[in-house]
Amino acid sequence: MSRHDPAAEAVVDLDAYAHNLSVLGEAARGARMMAVLKADAYGHGLVECARTARANSVSWLGVTTIAEALELREVADEGRILCWLYPPGADFASAVEHDIDLAASSAAQLGEIVAAAAGRRARVHLKVDTGMSRNGALGADWSHLVTAAATAQRKGAIEVVGVWSHLACADEPTHPSVAAQEQVFREAVVELASAGIEPELRHLANSAATLTRPSAHFDLVRVGIASYGLTPAPNVASSSEYGLRPAMTLRARLAHVKRVPAGSGVSYGHTHVTSADTTLGLVPVGYGDGVLRALSNRASVWCAGDRRPIVGRVCMDQFMIDLGDTEIEVGEPVTLFGAGAEGDPTAQDWADAADTISYEVVTRIGGRIERRHLGARA
Ligand SMILES: *Cc1c(COP(=O)(O)O)cnc(C)c1O
């Protein structure tokens, strides 16, 4: 571990990240690719993942906020960047000044972007709500956005670079909403064309649609979770079945080990009571670091060559594991989750145990956990 000998570290294998990007690039052959790097690259490190993506010929980076996009410009990323979510009054002026592409979800938002651009030509991706009912312009609002964009483009105030939308159920490929959203998207593209706008990029697919639905690839696919090596559709196929390698491994070392007698209540609330004399190990990471409290008594970790169950409640800074009668000493390495190659649990295993998705497991890893990057670009 590092010089500071942290209680725990998240090790991110950038070679695995690059490998996953190439698997996805192969799946999306013919389309360009956007590496989605929001929320600190799903906890994997914004700058390191951005550099790896660019070194692997990824032409687009996608983030949520203008602040994330500006952070990429600060580290000298000069490629195309799209960001897509902001409150009114966001710093559109800086975004346009730094040549960052902006999503527009309403005519009002487009107006704000044009006003902030102060004479520069803003690069805009028009977002249509095709059935997710989240961001994007719906129905008549889409028609208003199209009209406003056509006028602004004619005046030279904007360049419409893209038309795009987002799928609600791509992780369930047979869900009827997927085909329905794709159809609404095609109609939105036609409406835009009849207003005289034929943007360079039409984009709809996330990781799941990239891997399961070629008809949704259009000109660009936006890949997030699968690029980090986690399956976007756990009910369809596992990450290894997709040829993906989980990039993040969360590691710690046992801070305390002790024998306890049968009948010992463990951790807050005594939700676990030992059924026999056993050895308990203390892992110095808790829900304050992103180890979900819902994993109490439900998940396991990898320690000394075997899966070891989490026993009792996960606390803010620590949790206990049952080591049975194995002789293990303080300082023994623990893999909380990782690539799964040696039998260690994966972030997907933890997600299943906590009744959530792997996205939440990796993005929750908190600020006390040190990040260490491995691989060619580290
Ligand atoms: C997060 C996000 C993606 C990537 O989704 P994954 O399921 O992680 O591939 C794509 N598009 C938008 C708009 C997003 O917010």
Coordinates of C-alpha atoms and ligand atoms in Angstrom, one line a residue:
M1 CA 0.0 0.0 0.0
S2 CA 1.1 3.6 -0.2
R3 CA 3.6 5.5 1.9
H4 CA 0.7 6.8 4.1
D5 CA -0.3 3.2 4.7
P6 CA -4.0 4.0 4.4
A7 CA -6.6 1.9 6.1
A8 CA -8.0 1.0 2.6
E9 CA -7.4 1.8 -1.0
A10 CA -9.2 1.5 -4.3
V11 CA -6.8 0.2 -6.9
V12 CA -7.9 1.1 -10.4
D13 CA -6.4 -0.9 -13.3
L14 CA -6.3 1.4 -16.3
D15 CA -5.2 -1.5 -18.5
A16 CA -8.6 -3.1 -17.7
Y17 CA -10.3 0.2 -18.5
A18 CA -8.6 0.4 -21.8
H19 CA -9.4 -3.3 -22.5
N20 CA -13.1 -2.6 -21.8
L21 CA -13.1 0.4 -24.1
S22 CA -11.8 -1.7 -26.9
V23 CA -14.4 -4.4 -26.3
L24 CA -17.1 -1.8 -26.5
G25 CA -15.5 -0.1 -29.5
E26 CA -15.7 -3.5 -31.2
A27 CA -19.4 -3.9 -30.3
A28 CA -20.2 -0.4 -31.6
R29 CA -18.2 -0.8 -34.8
G30 CA -19.1 2.0 -37.2
A31 CA -20.2 4.4 -34.5
R32 CA -17.9 6.7 -32.5
M33 CA -17.6 6.4 -28.8
M34 CA -18.1 8.7 -25.8
A35 CA -16.5 7.7 -22.5
V36 CA -18.8 8.8 -19.8
L37 CA -16.8 10.1 -16.9
K38 CA -19.4 11.7 -14.6
A39 CA -19.1 11.3 -10.8
D40 CA -15.3 11.1 -10.9
A41 CA -15.5 8.4 -13.5
Y42 CA -17.9 6.3 -11.4
G43 CA -15.4 6.6 -8.6
H44 CA -12.4 5.5 -10.8
G45 CA -10.7 8.9 -11.1
L46 CA -11.8 11.5 -13.7
V47 CA -8.4 12.6 -15.0
E48 CA -6.7 9.2 -15.1
C49 CA -9.7 7.7 -17.0
A50 CA -9.9 10.6 -19.4
R51 CA -6.2 10.3 -20.3
T52 CA -6.6 6.5 -20.8
A53 CA -9.7 7.0 -23.0
R54 CA -7.9 9.6 -25.2
A55 CA -4.8 7.4 -25.5
N56 CA -7.1 4.7 -26.7
S57 CA -8.6 7.0 -29.5
V58 CA -11.9 7.8 -27.7
S59 CA -13.1 10.9 -29.5
W60 CA -15.7 12.1 -27.0
L61 CA -15.8 12.5 -23.2
G62 CA -19.1 12.9 -21.4
V63 CA -19.7 14.4 -18.0
T64 CA -22.7 15.7 -16.1
T65 CA -21.6 19.2 -14.9
I66 CA -19.9 22.1 -16.4
A67 CA -17.4 22.0 -13.4
E68 CA -16.4 18.4 -14.4
A69 CA -15.9 19.5 -18.0
L70 CA -13.8 22.5 -17.0
E71 CA -11.7 20.2 -14.8
L72 CA -10.8 18.2 -17.9
R73 CA -9.8 21.4 -19.8
E74 CA -7.6 22.4 -16.8
V75 CA -5.6 19.2 -17.2
A76 CA -5.2 20.1 -20.9
D77 CA -7.7 17.8 -22.5
E78 CA -8.4 19.4 -25.9
G79 CA -10.8 16.9 -27.4
R80 CA -14.6 17.0 -27.6
I81 CA -16.4 17.1 -24.3
L82 CA -20.2 17.1 -23.7
C83 CA -21.9 18.0 -20.5
W84 CA -25.6 17.8 -19.9
L85 CA -27.1 18.7 -16.6
Y86 CA -27.2 22.1 -14.9
P87 CA -29.6 24.5 -13.1
P88 CA -30.6 27.8 -14.6
G89 CA -27.9 30.4 -14.3
A90 CA -25.1 27.8 -14.7
D91 CA -21.8 29.0 -16.0
F92 CA -22.5 28.6 -19.7
A93 CA -20.2 31.4 -20.6
S94 CA -17.1 29.5 -19.3
A95 CA -18.3 26.3 -21.0
V96 CA -18.6 28.1 -24.4
E97 CA -15.3 29.9 -23.9
H98 CA -13.6 26.5 -23.3
D99 CA -15.2 24.9 -26.3
I100 CA -17.4 22.5 -24.3
D101 CA -20.4 21.1 -26.0
L102 CA -23.7 21.7 -24.1
A103 CA -26.9 19.8 -24.1
A104 CA -30.1 21.8 -24.4
S105 CA -33.3 20.3 -23.1
S106 CA -35.7 23.3 -23.7
A107 CA -36.0 26.4 -25.7
A108 CA -35.5 28.5 -22.5
Q109 CA -32.3 26.7 -21.8
L110 CA -31.1 27.2 -25.3
G111 CA -31.9 30.9 -24.9
E112 CA -29.7 31.0 -21.8
I113 CA -26.9 29.3 -23.6
V114 CA -27.1 31.8 -26.6
A115 CA -27.2 34.8 -24.2
A116 CA -24.2 33.6 -22.2
A117 CA -22.2 32.8 -25.3
A118 CA -21.9 36.5 -26.0
G119 CA -21.3 36.4 -29.7
R120 CA -19.4 33.1 -29.7
R121 CA -20.9 30.2 -31.5
A122 CA -22.1 27.6 -28.9
R123 CA -21.9 23.9 -29.8
V124 CA -25.2 22.4 -28.8
H125 CA -26.7 18.9 -28.6
L126 CA -30.5 19.0 -28.6
K127 CA -32.0 16.6 -26.1
V128 CA -35.4 15.0 -26.8
D129 CA -37.4 13.1 -24.2
T130 CA -38.3 9.9 -26.0
G131 CA -40.0 8.3 -23.0
M132 CA -37.8 8.4 -19.9
S133 CA -39.6 11.4 -18.5
R134 CA -36.4 12.8 -17.1
N135 CA -34.4 15.5 -19.0
G136 CA -35.1 16.5 -22.6
A137 CA -37.9 18.2 -24.4
L138 CA -41.2 16.3 -24.8
G139 CA -43.8 16.6 -27.6
A140 CA -44.8 20.2 -28.3
D141 CA -41.8 21.4 -26.3
W142 CA -39.5 19.4 -28.6
S143 CA -41.1 21.3 -31.6
H144 CA -40.5 24.6 -29.8
L145 CA -36.8 23.6 -29.2
V146 CA -36.4 22.6 -32.8
T147 CA -37.8 26.0 -34.0
A148 CA -35.7 28.0 -31.6
A149 CA -32.5 26.0 -32.6
A150 CA -33.2 26.5 -36.3
T151 CA -33.5 30.2 -35.8
A152 CA -30.3 30.4 -33.6
Q153 CA -28.4 28.3 -36.0
R154 CA -29.4 30.5 -39.0
K155 CA -28.2 33.5 -37.1
G156 CA -24.9 31.8 -36.4
A157 CA -25.4 31.9 -32.7
I158 CA -25.2 28.1 -32.3
E159 CA -24.0 25.0 -34.2
V160 CA -26.3 22.1 -33.6
V161 CA -23.7 19.3 -33.3
G162 CA -26.0 16.6 -32.0
V163 CA -29.5 15.3 -31.3
W164 CA -29.8 12.8 -28.5
S165 CA -31.9 11.0 -25.9
H166 CA -31.5 8.4 -23.1
L167 CA -33.1 5.0 -22.7
A168 CA -35.0 4.0 -19.5
C169 CA -34.9 0.2 -19.8
A170 CA -31.9 -0.7 -21.9
D171 CA -30.8 -3.2 -19.2
E172 CA -33.9 -5.2 -20.1
P173 CA -33.5 -5.5 -23.8
T174 CA -36.9 -7.0 -24.5
H175 CA -38.8 -4.3 -22.6
P176 CA -41.2 -2.7 -25.1
S177 CA -40.1 0.8 -24.1
V178 CA -36.7 0.3 -25.7
A179 CA -38.1 -0.1 -29.2
A180 CA -40.7 2.6 -28.6
Q181 CA -38.1 5.1 -27.5
E182 CA -35.9 4.3 -30.5
Q183 CA -38.9 4.9 -32.8
V184 CA -39.7 8.3 -31.1
F185 CA -36.0 9.2 -31.5
R186 CA -36.1 8.5 -35.2
E187 CA -39.2 10.7 -35.6
A188 CA -37.5 13.5 -33.6
V189 CA -34.5 13.3 -36.0
V190 CA -36.9 13.6 -39.0
E191 CA -38.6 16.6 -37.4
L192 CA -35.3 18.3 -36.9
A193 CA -34.3 17.6 -40.5
S194 CA -37.5 19.1 -41.8
A195 CA -36.5 22.3 -39.9
G196 CA -33.2 22.2 -41.8
I197 CA -31.0 20.8 -39.1
E198 CA -29.0 17.6 -39.8
P199 CA -26.5 17.3 -37.0
E200 CA -23.2 15.4 -37.2
L201 CA -24.2 13.1 -34.3
R202 CA -27.3 11.3 -33.4
H203 CA -26.8 9.4 -30.1
L204 CA -29.0 7.2 -27.9
A205 CA -27.2 4.2 -26.6
N206 CA -25.7 3.7 -23.1
S207 CA -23.6 0.7 -22.2
A208 CA -26.5 -1.8 -22.2
A209 CA -27.7 -0.7 -25.7
T210 CA -24.2 -0.7 -27.0
L211 CA -23.9 -4.4 -26.1
T212 CA -27.4 -5.5 -26.9
R213 CA -29.0 -3.3 -29.5
P214 CA -27.0 -2.4 -32.6
S215 CA -30.1 -0.5 -34.1
A216 CA -29.7 2.1 -31.3
H217 CA -26.0 2.8 -32.0
F218 CA -26.6 5.6 -34.6
D219 CA -23.4 7.8 -34.8
L220 CA -22.1 7.6 -31.3
V221 CA -22.5 5.4 -28.2
R222 CA -22.1 6.7 -24.7
V223 CA -20.5 4.1 -22.5
G224 CA -20.2 4.3 -18.7
I225 CA -20.6 1.2 -16.4
A226 CA -19.4 -1.3 -19.0
S227 CA -16.2 0.6 -19.6
Y228 CA -15.4 0.1 -15.9
G229 CA -15.8 -3.6 -16.4
L230 CA -19.2 -4.1 -14.8
T231 CA -22.1 -5.7 -16.6
P232 CA -24.8 -3.1 -17.6
A233 CA -27.4 -5.8 -17.8
P234 CA -26.9 -8.4 -15.0
N235 CA -30.0 -10.3 -15.9
V236 CA -28.7 -10.8 -19.5
A237 CA -25.0 -11.6 -19.0
S238 CA -22.2 -11.2 -16.5
S239 CA -19.2 -9.0 -17.1
S240 CA -17.0 -11.9 -18.0
E241 CA -19.6 -13.2 -20.5
Y242 CA -19.3 -9.8 -22.2
G243 CA -15.5 -10.0 -22.1
L244 CA -15.3 -7.1 -19.6
R245 CA -12.8 -6.9 -16.7
P246 CA -13.8 -5.0 -13.5
A247 CA -11.3 -2.2 -13.2
M248 CA -11.6 -1.3 -9.5
T249 CA -10.4 -3.4 -6.5
L250 CA -11.2 -2.2 -3.0
R251 CA -8.6 -3.4 -0.5
A252 CA -7.9 -3.1 3.2
R253 CA -6.0 -4.9 5.9
L254 CA -7.3 -6.4 9.1
A255 CA -7.0 -3.9 11.9
H256 CA -7.8 -6.4 14.7
V257 CA -8.3 -10.1 15.1
K258 CA -9.7 -12.0 18.1
R259 CA -11.2 -15.3 19.3
V260 CA -14.7 -15.0 20.7
P261 CA -16.8 -17.7 22.4
A262 CA -20.0 -19.2 21.0
G263 CA -23.0 -17.0 21.8
S264 CA -21.2 -13.7 21.3
G265 CA -23.3 -10.9 19.9
V266 CA -21.4 -9.0 17.1
S267 CA -21.6 -5.2 16.4
Y268 CA -24.5 -2.8 16.9
G269 CA -27.9 -4.5 17.7
H270 CA -26.3 -7.9 18.0
T271 CA -27.9 -8.9 14.7
H272 CA -25.4 -11.7 14.5
V273 CA -24.6 -14.1 17.3
T274 CA -21.8 -16.6 16.9
S275 CA -22.9 -20.2 16.8
A276 CA -19.5 -21.6 17.8
D277 CA -16.2 -20.4 19.1
T278 CA -14.7 -18.5 16.2
T279 CA -12.2 -15.9 15.1
L280 CA -13.4 -12.4 14.1
G281 CA -11.5 -10.0 11.9
L282 CA -12.1 -6.2 11.9
V283 CA -12.0 -4.5 8.5
P284 CA -11.4 -0.7 9.0
V285 CA -13.8 0.6 6.4
G286 CA -17.5 1.3 6.9
Y287 CA -20.6 3.1 5.4
G288 CA -18.8 6.4 5.8
D289 CA -16.4 5.1 3.1
G290 CA -19.2 3.7 0.9
V291 CA -19.5 0.1 2.3
L292 CA -23.3 0.0 2.2
R293 CA -25.0 -0.7 5.6
A294 CA -27.4 -2.9 3.7
L295 CA -24.5 -5.4 3.3
S296 CA -24.7 -6.2 7.0
N297 CA -24.9 -10.0 7.4
R298 CA -25.5 -10.3 3.6
A299 CA -22.2 -10.1 1.7
S300 CA -18.7 -11.5 2.0
V301 CA -15.1 -10.4 1.3
W302 CA -12.0 -12.3 0.2
C303 CA -9.3 -12.9 2.9
A304 CA -6.6 -15.5 3.3
G305 CA -7.7 -17.5 0.3
D306 CA -11.4 -17.7 1.0
R307 CA -14.7 -15.9 1.1
R308 CA -15.4 -14.6 4.6
P309 CA -18.9 -13.4 5.6
I310 CA -19.6 -9.9 6.9
V311 CA -21.1 -10.6 10.4
G312 CA -23.2 -8.1 12.3
R313 CA -24.0 -4.5 11.2
V314 CA -21.6 -2.5 9.0
C315 CA -20.6 0.5 11.1
M316 CA -19.5 4.0 10.0
D317 CA -15.8 3.1 9.9
Q318 CA -15.6 -0.6 10.3
F319 CA -17.2 -4.0 10.1
M320 CA -16.5 -7.6 11.3
I321 CA -15.9 -10.7 9.3
D322 CA -16.0 -14.3 10.5
L323 CA -12.7 -16.1 9.9
G324 CA -13.8 -19.4 11.5
D325 CA -10.8 -21.4 12.9
T326 CA -8.3 -20.1 10.3
E327 CA -5.2 -18.7 11.9
I328 CA -4.9 -15.2 10.5
E329 CA -3.0 -12.2 11.9
V330 CA -3.6 -8.5 12.1
G331 CA -2.5 -6.8 8.9
E332 CA -3.8 -9.7 6.6
P333 CA -4.9 -8.2 3.3
V334 CA -8.7 -8.2 2.5
T335 CA -10.2 -7.7 -0.9
L336 CA -13.6 -6.2 -0.4
F337 CA -14.5 -6.5 -4.0
G338 CA -12.5 -6.8 -7.2
A339 CA -12.2 -8.5 -10.6
G340 CA -13.6 -11.8 -9.3
A341 CA -10.7 -13.7 -10.9
E342 CA -9.6 -15.5 -7.7
G343 CA -13.0 -16.0 -6.1
D344 CA -13.1 -12.5 -4.7
P345 CA -16.6 -10.9 -4.8
T346 CA -17.3 -8.3 -7.5
A347 CA -19.1 -5.0 -7.2
Q348 CA -22.0 -6.8 -8.9
D349 CA -22.0 -9.4 -6.1
W350 CA -22.2 -6.6 -3.5
A351 CA -24.9 -4.9 -5.5
D352 CA -27.0 -8.1 -5.6
A353 CA -26.5 -8.5 -1.8
A354 CA -27.5 -4.9 -1.1
D355 CA -30.4 -5.0 -3.6
T356 CA -28.9 -2.2 -5.6
I357 CA -26.9 -1.7 -8.8
S358 CA -23.1 -1.9 -9.3
Y359 CA -23.1 1.8 -10.2
E360 CA -24.0 2.7 -6.6
V361 CA -21.3 0.4 -5.2
V362 CA -18.4 1.9 -7.1
T363 CA -19.6 5.6 -7.0
R364 CA -20.1 5.6 -3.3
I365 CA -16.5 4.8 -2.4
G366 CA -15.7 7.8 -0.3
G367 CA -13.0 10.4 0.1
R368 CA -11.1 8.6 2.9
I369 CA -10.2 5.7 0.5
E370 CA -7.0 6.4 -1.4
R371 CA -7.1 5.8 -5.1
R372 CA -4.1 4.1 -6.7
H373 CA -3.9 3.7 -10.5
L374 CA -2.1 0.8 -12.2
G375 CA -1.3 0.1 -15.8
A376 CA 0.3 1.8 -18.8
R377 CA -1.2 5.2 -18.3
A378 CA -0.9 5.4 -14.5
Ligands
LIG1 C1 -24.7 7.9 -17.2 C2 -25.1 8.1 -18.6 C3 -24.7 7.3 -19.6 C4 -23.9 6.1 -19.4 O1 -24.7 5.1 -18.8 P1 -24.2 3.6 -18.5 O2 -25.4 2.8 -18.2 O3 -23.2 3.7 -17.4 O4 -23.4 3.1 -19.7 C5 -25.1 7.6 -20.9 N1 -25.9 8.7 -21.1 C6 -26.3 9.5 -20.2 C7 -27.2 10.6 -20.5 C8 -25.9 9.2 -18.8 O5 -26.4 10.1 -17.9

